[in-house]
mmCIF file of C-alpha atoms and ligand atoms in Angstrom:
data_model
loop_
_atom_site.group_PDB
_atom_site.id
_atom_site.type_symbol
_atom_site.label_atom_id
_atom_site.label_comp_id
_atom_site.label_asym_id
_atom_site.label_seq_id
_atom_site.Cartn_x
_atom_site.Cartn_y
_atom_site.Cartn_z
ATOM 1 C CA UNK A 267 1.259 23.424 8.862
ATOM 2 C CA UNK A 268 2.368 20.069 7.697
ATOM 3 C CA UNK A 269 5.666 19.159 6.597
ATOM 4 C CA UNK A 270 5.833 16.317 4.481
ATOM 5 C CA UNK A 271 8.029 15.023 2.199
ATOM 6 C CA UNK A 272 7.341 14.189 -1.720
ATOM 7 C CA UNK A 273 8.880 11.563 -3.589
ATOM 8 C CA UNK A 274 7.215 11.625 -7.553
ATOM 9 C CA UNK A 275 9.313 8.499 -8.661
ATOM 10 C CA UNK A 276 9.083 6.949 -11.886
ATOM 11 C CA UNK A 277 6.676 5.988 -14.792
ATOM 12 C CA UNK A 278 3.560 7.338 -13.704
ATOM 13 C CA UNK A 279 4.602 8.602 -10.895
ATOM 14 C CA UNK A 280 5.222 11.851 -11.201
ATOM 15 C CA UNK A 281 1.854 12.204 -13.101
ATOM 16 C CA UNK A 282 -0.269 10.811 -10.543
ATOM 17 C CA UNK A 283 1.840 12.785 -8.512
ATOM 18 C CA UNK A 284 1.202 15.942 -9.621
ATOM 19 C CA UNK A 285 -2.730 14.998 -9.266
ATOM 20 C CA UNK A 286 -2.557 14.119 -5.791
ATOM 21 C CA UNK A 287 -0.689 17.310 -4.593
ATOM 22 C CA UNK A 288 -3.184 19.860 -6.822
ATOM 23 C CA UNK A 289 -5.944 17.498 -5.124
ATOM 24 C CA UNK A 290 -4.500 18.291 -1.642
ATOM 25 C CA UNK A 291 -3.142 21.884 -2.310
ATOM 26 C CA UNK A 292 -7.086 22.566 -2.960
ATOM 27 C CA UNK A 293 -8.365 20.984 0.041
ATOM 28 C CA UNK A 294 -7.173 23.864 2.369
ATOM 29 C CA UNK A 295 -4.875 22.064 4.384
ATOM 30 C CA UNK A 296 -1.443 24.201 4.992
ATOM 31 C CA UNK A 297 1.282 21.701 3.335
ATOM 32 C CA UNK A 298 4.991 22.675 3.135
ATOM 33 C CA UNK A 299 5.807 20.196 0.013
ATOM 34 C CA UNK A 300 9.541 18.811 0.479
ATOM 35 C CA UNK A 301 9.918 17.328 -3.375
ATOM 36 C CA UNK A 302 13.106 15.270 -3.604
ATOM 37 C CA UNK A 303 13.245 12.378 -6.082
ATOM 38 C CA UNK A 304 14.778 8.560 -5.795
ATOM 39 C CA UNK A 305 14.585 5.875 -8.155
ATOM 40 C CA UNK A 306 16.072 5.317 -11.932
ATOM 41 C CA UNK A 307 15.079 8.873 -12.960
ATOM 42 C CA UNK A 308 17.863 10.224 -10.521
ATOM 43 C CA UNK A 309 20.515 7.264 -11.183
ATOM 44 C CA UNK A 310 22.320 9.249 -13.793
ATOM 45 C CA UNK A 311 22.420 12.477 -12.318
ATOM 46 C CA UNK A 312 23.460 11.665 -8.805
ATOM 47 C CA UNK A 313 25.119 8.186 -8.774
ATOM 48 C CA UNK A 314 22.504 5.885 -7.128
ATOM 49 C CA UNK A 315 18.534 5.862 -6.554
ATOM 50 C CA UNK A 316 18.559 6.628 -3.199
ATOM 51 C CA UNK A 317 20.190 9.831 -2.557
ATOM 52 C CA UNK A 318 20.781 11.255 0.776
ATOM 53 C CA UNK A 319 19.060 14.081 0.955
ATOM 54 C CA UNK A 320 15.831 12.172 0.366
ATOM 55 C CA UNK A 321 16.668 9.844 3.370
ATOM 56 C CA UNK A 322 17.441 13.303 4.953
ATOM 57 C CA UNK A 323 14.287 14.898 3.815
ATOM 58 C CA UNK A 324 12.321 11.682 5.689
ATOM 59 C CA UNK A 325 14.543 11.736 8.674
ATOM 60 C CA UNK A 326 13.323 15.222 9.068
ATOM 61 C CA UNK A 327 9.431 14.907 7.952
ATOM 62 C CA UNK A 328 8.790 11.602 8.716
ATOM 63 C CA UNK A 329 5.780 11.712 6.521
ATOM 64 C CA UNK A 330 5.872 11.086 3.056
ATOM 65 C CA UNK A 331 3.876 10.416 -0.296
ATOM 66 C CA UNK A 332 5.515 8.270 -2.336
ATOM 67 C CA UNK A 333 5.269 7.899 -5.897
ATOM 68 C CA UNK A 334 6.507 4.502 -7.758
ATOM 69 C CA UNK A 335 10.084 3.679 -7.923
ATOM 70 C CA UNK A 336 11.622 1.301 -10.115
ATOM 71 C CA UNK A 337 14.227 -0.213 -9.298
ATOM 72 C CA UNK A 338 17.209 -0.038 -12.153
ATOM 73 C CA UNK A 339 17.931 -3.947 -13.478
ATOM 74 C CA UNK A 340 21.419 -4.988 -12.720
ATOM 75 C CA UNK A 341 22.899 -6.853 -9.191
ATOM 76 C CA UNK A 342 24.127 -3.486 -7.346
ATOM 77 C CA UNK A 343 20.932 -2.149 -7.398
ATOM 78 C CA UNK A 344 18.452 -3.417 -4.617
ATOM 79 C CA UNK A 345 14.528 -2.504 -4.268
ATOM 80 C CA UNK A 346 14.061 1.077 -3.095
ATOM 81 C CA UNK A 347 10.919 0.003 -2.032
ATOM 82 C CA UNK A 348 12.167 -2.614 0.554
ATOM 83 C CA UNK A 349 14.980 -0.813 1.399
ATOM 84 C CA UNK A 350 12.684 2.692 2.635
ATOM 85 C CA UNK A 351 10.471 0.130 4.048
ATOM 86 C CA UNK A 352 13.479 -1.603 6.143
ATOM 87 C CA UNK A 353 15.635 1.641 6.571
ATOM 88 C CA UNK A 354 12.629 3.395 8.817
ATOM 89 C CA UNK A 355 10.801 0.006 10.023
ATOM 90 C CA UNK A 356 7.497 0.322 8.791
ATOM 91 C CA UNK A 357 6.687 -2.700 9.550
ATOM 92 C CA UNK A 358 2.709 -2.584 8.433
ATOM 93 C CA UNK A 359 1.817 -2.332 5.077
ATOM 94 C CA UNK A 360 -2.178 -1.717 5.000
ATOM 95 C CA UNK A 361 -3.782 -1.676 1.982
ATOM 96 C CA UNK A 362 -7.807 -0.601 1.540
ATOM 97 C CA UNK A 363 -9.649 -2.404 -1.210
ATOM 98 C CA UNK A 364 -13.140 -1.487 -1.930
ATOM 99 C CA UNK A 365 -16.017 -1.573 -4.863
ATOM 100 C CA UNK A 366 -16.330 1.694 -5.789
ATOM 101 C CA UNK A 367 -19.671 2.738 -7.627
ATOM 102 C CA UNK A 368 -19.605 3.430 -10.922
ATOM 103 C CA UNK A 369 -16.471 0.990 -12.034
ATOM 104 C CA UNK A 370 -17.352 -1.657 -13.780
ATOM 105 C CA UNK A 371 -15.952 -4.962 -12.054
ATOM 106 C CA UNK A 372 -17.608 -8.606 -12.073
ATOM 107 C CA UNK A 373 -18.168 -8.249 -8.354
ATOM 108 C CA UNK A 374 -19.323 -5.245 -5.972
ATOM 109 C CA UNK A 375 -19.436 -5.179 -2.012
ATOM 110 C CA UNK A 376 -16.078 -5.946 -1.828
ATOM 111 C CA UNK A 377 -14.545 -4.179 1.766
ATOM 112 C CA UNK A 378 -11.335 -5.440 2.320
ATOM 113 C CA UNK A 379 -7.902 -4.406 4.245
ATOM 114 C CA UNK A 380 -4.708 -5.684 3.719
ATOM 115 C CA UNK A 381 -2.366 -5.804 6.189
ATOM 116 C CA UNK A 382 1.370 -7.174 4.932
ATOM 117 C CA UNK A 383 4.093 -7.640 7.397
ATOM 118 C CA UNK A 384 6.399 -5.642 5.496
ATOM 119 C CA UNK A 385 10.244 -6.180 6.591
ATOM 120 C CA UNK A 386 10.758 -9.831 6.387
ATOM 121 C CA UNK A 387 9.404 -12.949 4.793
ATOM 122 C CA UNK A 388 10.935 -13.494 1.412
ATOM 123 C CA UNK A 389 12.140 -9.520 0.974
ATOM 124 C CA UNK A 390 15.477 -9.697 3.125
ATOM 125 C CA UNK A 391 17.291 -9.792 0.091
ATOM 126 C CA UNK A 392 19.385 -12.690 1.096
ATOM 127 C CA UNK A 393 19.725 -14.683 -1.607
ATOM 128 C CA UNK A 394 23.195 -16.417 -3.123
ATOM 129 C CA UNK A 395 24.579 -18.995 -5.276
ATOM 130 C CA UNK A 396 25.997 -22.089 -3.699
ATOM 131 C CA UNK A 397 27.184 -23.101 -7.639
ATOM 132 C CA UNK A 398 26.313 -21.991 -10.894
ATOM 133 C CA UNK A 399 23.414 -23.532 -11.372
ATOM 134 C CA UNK A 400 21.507 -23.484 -7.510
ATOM 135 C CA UNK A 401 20.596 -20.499 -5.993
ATOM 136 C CA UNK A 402 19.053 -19.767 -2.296
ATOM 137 C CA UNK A 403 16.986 -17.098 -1.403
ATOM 138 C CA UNK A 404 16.355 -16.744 2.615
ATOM 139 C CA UNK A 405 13.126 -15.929 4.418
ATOM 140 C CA UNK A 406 13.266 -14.466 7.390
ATOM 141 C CA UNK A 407 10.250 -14.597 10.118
ATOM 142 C CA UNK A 408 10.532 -13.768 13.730
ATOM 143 C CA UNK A 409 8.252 -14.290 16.615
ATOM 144 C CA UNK A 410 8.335 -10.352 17.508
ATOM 145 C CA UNK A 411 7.594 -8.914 14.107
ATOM 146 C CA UNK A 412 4.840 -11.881 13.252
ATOM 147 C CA UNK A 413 3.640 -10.658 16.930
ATOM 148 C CA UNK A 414 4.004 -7.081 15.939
ATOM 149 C CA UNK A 415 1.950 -7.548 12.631
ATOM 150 C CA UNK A 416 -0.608 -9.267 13.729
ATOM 151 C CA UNK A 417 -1.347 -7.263 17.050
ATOM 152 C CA UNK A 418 -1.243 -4.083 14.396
ATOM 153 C CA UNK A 419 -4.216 -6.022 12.442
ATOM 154 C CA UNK A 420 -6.367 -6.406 15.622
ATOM 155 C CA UNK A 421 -6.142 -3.268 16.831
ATOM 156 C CA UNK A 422 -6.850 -1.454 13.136
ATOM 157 C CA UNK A 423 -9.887 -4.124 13.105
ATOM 158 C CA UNK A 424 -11.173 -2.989 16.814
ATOM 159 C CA UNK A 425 -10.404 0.954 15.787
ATOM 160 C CA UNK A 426 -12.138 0.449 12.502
ATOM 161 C CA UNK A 427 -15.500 -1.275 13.723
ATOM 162 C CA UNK A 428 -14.495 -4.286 11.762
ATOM 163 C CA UNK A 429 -15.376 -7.823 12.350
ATOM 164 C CA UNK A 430 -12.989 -10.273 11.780
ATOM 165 C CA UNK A 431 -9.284 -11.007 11.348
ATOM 166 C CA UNK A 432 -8.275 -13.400 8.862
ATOM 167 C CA UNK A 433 -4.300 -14.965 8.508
ATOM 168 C CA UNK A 434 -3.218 -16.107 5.507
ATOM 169 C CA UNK A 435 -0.355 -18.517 5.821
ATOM 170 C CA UNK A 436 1.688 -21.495 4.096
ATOM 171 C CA UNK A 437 2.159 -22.884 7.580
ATOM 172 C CA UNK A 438 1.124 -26.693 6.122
ATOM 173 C CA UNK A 439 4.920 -26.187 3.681
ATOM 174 C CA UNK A 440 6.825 -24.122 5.551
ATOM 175 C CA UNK A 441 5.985 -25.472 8.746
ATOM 176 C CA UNK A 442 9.096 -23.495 10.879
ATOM 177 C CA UNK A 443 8.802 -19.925 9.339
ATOM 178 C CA UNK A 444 4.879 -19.876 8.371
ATOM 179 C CA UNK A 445 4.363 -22.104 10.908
ATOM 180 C CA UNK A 446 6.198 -19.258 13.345
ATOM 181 C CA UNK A 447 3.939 -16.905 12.089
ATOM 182 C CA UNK A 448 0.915 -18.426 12.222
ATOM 183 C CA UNK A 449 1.348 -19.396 15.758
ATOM 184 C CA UNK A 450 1.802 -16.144 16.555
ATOM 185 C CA UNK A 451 -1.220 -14.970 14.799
ATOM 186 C CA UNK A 452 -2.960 -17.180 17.502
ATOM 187 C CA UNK A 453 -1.376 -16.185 20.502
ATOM 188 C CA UNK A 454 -2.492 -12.131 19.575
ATOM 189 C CA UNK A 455 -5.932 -13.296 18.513
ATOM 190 C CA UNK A 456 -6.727 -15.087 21.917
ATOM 191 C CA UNK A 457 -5.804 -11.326 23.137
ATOM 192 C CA UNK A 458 -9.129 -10.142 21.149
ATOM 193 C CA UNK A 459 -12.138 -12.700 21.828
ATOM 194 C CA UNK A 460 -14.345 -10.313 20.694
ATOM 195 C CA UNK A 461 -13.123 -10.133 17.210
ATOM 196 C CA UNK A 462 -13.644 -13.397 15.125
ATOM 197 C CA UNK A 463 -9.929 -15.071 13.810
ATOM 198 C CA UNK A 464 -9.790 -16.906 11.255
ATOM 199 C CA UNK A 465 -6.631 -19.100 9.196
ATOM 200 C CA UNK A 466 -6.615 -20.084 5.266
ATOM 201 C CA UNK A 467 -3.987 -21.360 3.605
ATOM 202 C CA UNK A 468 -3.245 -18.414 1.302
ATOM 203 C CA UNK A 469 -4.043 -20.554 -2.436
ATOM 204 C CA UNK A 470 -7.222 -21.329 -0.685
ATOM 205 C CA UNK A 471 -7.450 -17.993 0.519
ATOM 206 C CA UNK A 472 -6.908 -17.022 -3.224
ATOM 207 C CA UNK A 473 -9.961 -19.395 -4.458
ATOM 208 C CA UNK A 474 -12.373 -18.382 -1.741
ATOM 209 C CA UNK A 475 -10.920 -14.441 -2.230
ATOM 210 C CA UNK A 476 -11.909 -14.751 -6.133
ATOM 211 C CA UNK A 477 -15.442 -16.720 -5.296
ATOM 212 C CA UNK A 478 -16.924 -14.445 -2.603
ATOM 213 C CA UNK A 479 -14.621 -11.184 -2.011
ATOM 214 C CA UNK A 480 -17.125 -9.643 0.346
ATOM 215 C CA UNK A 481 -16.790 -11.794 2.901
ATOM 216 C CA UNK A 482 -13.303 -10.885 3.719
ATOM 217 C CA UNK A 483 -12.933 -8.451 6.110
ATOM 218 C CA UNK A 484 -9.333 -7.318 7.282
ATOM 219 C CA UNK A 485 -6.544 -10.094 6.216
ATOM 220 C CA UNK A 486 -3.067 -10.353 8.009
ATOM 221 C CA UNK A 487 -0.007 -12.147 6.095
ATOM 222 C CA UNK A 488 3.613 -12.720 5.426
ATOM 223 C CA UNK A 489 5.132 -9.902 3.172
ATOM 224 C CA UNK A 490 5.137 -12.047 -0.190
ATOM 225 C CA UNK A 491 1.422 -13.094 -0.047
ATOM 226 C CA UNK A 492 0.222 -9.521 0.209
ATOM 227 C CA UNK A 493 1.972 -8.132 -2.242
ATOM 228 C CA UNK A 494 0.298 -10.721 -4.513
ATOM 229 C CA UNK A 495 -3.207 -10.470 -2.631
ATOM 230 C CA UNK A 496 -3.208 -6.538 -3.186
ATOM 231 C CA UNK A 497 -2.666 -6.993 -6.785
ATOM 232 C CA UNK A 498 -5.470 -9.624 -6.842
ATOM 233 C CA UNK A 499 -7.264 -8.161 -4.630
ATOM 234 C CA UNK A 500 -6.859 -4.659 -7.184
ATOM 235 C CA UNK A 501 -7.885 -7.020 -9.946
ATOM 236 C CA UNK A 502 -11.208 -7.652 -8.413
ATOM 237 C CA UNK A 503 -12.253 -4.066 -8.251
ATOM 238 C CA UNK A 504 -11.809 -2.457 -11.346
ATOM 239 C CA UNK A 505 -7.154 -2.425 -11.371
ATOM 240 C CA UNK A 506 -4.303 -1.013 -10.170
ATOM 241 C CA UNK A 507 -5.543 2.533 -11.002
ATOM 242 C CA UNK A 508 -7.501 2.581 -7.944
ATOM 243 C CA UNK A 509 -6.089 1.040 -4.713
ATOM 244 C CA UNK A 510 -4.257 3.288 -2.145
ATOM 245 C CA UNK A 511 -2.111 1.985 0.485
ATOM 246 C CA UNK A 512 0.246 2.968 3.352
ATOM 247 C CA UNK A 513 3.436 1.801 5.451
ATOM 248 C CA UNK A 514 3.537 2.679 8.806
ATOM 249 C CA UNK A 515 6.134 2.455 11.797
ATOM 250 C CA UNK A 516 6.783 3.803 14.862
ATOM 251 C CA UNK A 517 8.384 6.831 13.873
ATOM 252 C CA UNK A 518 7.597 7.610 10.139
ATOM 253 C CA UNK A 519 4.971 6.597 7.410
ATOM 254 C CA UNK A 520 5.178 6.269 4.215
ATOM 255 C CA UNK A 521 2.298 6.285 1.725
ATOM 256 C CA UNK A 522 1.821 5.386 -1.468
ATOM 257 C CA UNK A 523 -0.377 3.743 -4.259
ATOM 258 C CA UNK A 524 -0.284 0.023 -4.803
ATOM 259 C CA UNK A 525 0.815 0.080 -7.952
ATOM 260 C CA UNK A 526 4.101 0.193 -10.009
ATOM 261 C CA UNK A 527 5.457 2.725 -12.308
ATOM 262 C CA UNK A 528 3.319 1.538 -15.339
ATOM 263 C CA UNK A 529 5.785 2.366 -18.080
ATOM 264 C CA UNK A 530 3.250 1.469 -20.339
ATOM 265 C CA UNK A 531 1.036 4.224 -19.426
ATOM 266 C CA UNK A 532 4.137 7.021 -18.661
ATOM 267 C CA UNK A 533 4.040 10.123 -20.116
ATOM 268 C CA UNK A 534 0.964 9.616 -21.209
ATOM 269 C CA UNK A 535 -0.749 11.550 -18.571
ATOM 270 C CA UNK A 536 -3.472 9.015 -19.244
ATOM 271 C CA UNK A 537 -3.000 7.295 -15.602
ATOM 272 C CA UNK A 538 -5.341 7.323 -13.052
ATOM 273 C CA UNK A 539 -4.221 9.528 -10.479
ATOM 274 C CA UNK A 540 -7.037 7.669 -8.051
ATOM 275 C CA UNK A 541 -5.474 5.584 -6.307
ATOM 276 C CA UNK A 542 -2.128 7.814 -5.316
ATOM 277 C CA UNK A 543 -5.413 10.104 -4.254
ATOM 278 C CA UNK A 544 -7.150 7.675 -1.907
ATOM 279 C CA UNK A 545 -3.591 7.250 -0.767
ATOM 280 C CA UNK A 546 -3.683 11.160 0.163
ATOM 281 C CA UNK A 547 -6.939 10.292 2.336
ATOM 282 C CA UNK A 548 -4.480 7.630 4.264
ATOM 283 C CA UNK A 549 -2.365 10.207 4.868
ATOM 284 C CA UNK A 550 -4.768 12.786 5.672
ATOM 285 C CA UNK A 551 -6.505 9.954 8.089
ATOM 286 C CA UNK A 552 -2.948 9.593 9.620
ATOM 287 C CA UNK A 553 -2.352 13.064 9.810
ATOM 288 C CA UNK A 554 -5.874 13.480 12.583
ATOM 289 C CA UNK A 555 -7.260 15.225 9.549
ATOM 290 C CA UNK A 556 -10.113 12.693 9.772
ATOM 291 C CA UNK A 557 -12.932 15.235 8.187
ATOM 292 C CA UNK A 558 -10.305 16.222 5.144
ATOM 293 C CA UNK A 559 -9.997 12.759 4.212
ATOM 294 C CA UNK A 560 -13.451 12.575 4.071
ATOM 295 C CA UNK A 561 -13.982 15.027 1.453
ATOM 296 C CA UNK A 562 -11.536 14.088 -0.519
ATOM 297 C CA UNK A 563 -12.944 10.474 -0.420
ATOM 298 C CA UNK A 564 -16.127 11.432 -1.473
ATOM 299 C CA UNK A 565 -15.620 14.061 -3.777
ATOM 300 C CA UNK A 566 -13.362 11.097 -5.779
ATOM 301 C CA UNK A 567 -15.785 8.797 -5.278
ATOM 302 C CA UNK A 568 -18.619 11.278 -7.078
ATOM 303 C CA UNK A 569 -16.641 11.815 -9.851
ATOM 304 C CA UNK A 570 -16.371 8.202 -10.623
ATOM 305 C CA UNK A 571 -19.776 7.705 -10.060
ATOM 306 C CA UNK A 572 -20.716 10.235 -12.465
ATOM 307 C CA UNK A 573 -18.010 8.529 -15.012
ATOM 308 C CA UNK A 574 -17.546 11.224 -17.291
ATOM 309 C CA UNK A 575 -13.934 13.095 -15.966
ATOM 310 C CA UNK A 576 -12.669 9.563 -15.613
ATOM 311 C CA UNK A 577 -9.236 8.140 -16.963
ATOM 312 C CA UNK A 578 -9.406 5.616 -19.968
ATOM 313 C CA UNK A 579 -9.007 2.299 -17.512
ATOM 314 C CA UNK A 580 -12.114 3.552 -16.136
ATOM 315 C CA UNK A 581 -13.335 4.149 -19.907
ATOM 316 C CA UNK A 582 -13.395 7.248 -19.851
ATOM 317 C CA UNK A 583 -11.012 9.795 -22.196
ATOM 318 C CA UNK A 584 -10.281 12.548 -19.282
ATOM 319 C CA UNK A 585 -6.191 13.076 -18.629
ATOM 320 C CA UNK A 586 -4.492 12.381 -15.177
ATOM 321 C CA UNK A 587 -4.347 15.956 -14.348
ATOM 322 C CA UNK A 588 -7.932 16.617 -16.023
ATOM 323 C CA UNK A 589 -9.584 14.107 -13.625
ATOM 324 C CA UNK A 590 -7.764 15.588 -10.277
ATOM 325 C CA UNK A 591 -9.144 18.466 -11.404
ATOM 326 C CA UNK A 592 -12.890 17.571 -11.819
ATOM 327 C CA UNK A 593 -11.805 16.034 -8.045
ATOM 328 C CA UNK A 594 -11.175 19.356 -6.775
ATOM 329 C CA UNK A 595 -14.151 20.889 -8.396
ATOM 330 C CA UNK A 596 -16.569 18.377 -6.036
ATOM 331 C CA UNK A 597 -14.059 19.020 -3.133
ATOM 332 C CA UNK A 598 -15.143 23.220 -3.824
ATOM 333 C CA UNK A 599 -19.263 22.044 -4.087
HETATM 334 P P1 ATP B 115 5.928 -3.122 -10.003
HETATM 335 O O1 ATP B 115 6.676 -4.358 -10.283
HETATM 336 O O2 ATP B 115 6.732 -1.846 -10.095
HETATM 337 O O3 ATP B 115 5.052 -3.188 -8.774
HETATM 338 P P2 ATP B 115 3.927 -4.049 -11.787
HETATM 339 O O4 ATP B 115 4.658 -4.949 -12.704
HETATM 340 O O5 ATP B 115 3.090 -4.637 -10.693
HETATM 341 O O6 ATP B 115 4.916 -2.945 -11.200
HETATM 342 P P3 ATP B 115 2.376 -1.837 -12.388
HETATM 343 O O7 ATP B 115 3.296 -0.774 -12.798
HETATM 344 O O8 ATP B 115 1.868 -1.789 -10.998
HETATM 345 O O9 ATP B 115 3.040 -3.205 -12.691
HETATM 346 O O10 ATP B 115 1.148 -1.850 -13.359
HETATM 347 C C1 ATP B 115 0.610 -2.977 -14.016
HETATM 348 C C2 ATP B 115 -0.381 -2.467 -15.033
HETATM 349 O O11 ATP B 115 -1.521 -1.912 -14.367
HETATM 350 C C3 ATP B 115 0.213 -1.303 -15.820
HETATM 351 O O12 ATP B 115 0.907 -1.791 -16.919
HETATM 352 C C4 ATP B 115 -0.997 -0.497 -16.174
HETATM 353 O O13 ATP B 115 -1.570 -0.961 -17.367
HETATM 354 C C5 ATP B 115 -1.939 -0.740 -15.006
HETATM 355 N N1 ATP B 115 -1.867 0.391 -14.064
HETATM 356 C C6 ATP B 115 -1.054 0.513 -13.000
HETATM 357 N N2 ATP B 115 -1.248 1.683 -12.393
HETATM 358 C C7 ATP B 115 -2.204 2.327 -13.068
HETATM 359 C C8 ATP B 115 -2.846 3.611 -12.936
HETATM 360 N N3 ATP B 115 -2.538 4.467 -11.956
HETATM 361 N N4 ATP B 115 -3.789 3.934 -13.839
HETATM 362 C C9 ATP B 115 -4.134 3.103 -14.809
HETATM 363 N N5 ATP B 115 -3.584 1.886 -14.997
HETATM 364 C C10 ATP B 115 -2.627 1.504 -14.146
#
């Protein structure tokens, strides 16, 4: 029996939300749902977006799916997101993107994996006024978590059977704090001769990324850049809809889709509950429940292929919970 804790959030989130768990609830895996809620659906009933019992509820589980949070506009309200992220140091955000068969998308063959350093860079949330009209916002990089990421990117390259290990960097304009990380990218890659390294400066990175996609393999970089890669990256296999992701530590992981809370899709139940369901397989993978994820992988990517149960970004006119469903139905073949 698993215990793990469930966040819905808000937009689409508790949509997509409700796919995954019917997804996983069919896969015969014993799951003892914890379903607390954070973010501006819970602002006006309890005060703030981050209540404790959720922090409570992941001190206890330490494993979570996460659906998107927004964070309310206004100064005494900082990024959920960040702050889970910082609160239980998961410092690796990894991030899957792959063509998947059937959606249409300029390219195919892409195979990539994201890895963000996911504490520090430009997300500290130090940033201040020196007068009214000049403001300062601090990044942050350290040898030890630039080491930290980086060594987590060769080792999920070695355990993964992948090739190479690419850093994407501004080192050349920030010469102290990309120019820390990057030279710490090289001192872990001399660790691993037998995987090939490999350094772009990240608009490069961006040109070659949008030229020839497949022959990126897994990419390492400073917080900012990957959030920006995974949404470009997203673009260049079909959207948002469709790319899972994860944030790992020591002691806790949470997972959850790339993508926001869509309020242009919410309430719809027209989002596509894919990608918080390829987040499940993460989790799954996480969890040692290796064959699981497997099946759910599959059985998604089947339905896609066939294209008819599909949501309308993937042109198709089934609902979020409709296309779960025709999920589980492969998962039961
Ligand atoms: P945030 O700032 O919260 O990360 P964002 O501004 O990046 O959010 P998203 O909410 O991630 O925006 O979504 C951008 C657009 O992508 C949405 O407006 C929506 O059209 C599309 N999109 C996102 N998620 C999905 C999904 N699950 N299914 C279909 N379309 C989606």
């Amino acid at each position: 029996m698993y215990n793990i804790t469930a966040i819905p959030g808000d937009g689409i989130g508790p949509e997509v939300m409700e796919g995954a768990m019917y997804v996983l609830d069919n896969l015969r895996i014993k799951i003892k749902w914890d379903i607390v809620n954070a973010g501006a659906s819970v602002v006006q009933e309890k005060g703030r977006p981050l209540p404790d019992e959720v922090l409570q509820s992941i001190t206890t589980n330490r494993v979570v799916l996460k659906g998107p949070i927004t964070t309310p506009v206004g100064k005494d309200f900082r990024s959920i997101n960040v702050e889970l992220r910082k609160r239980f140091k998961l410092y690796a955000n990894v991030r899957p993107v792959i063509s998947i068969p059937g959606v249409k998308s300029r390219y195919s063959g892409i195979d990539v994996v994201i890895i963000r350093e996911n504490t520090q860079g430009l997300y500290t949330g130090i940033e201040y006024k020196t007068d009214r009209d000049t403001a300062h916002a601090l990044k942050l990089i350290t040898r030890e978590a630039s080491e930290r990421i980086v060594q987590f990117a060769f080792v999920y390259a070695k355990k993964h059977h992948r090739k190479r290990v690419t850093c994407f960097h501004k080192a050349n304009i920030m010469k102290l704090t990309d120019g820390l990380f990057l030279e710490s990218a090289r001192q872990v890659a001399r660790r691993y001769p037998d995987l090939e390294y490999q350094e772009l400066i990240v608009d490069n990175g961006c040109m070659q990324m949008v030229i020839n996609p497949e022959k990126f393999d897994v990419l390492v970089m400073p917080n900012l850049y990957g959030d920006i890669m995974s949404d470009m990256c997203a673009g260049l296999v079909g959207g948002l809809g469709l790319v899972p992701g994860a944030n790992i530590g020591k002691d806790a992981a949470i997972f959850e889709a790339v993508h926001g809370s869509a309020p242009d899709l919410a309430g719809r139940n027209t989002a596509n509950p894919t990608a918080l369901i390829l987040t499940s397989a993460l989790m799954l993978d996480y969890l040692g429940e290796k064959d699981k994820a497997e099946i759910l992988r599959k059985a998604v990517f089947r339905v896609i292929k066939e294209g008819i149960y599909v949501t309308p970004d993937l042109l198709g006119s089934a609902s979020t919970l409709g296309m779960a469903e025709e999920v589980v139905k492969y998962i039961n073949l």
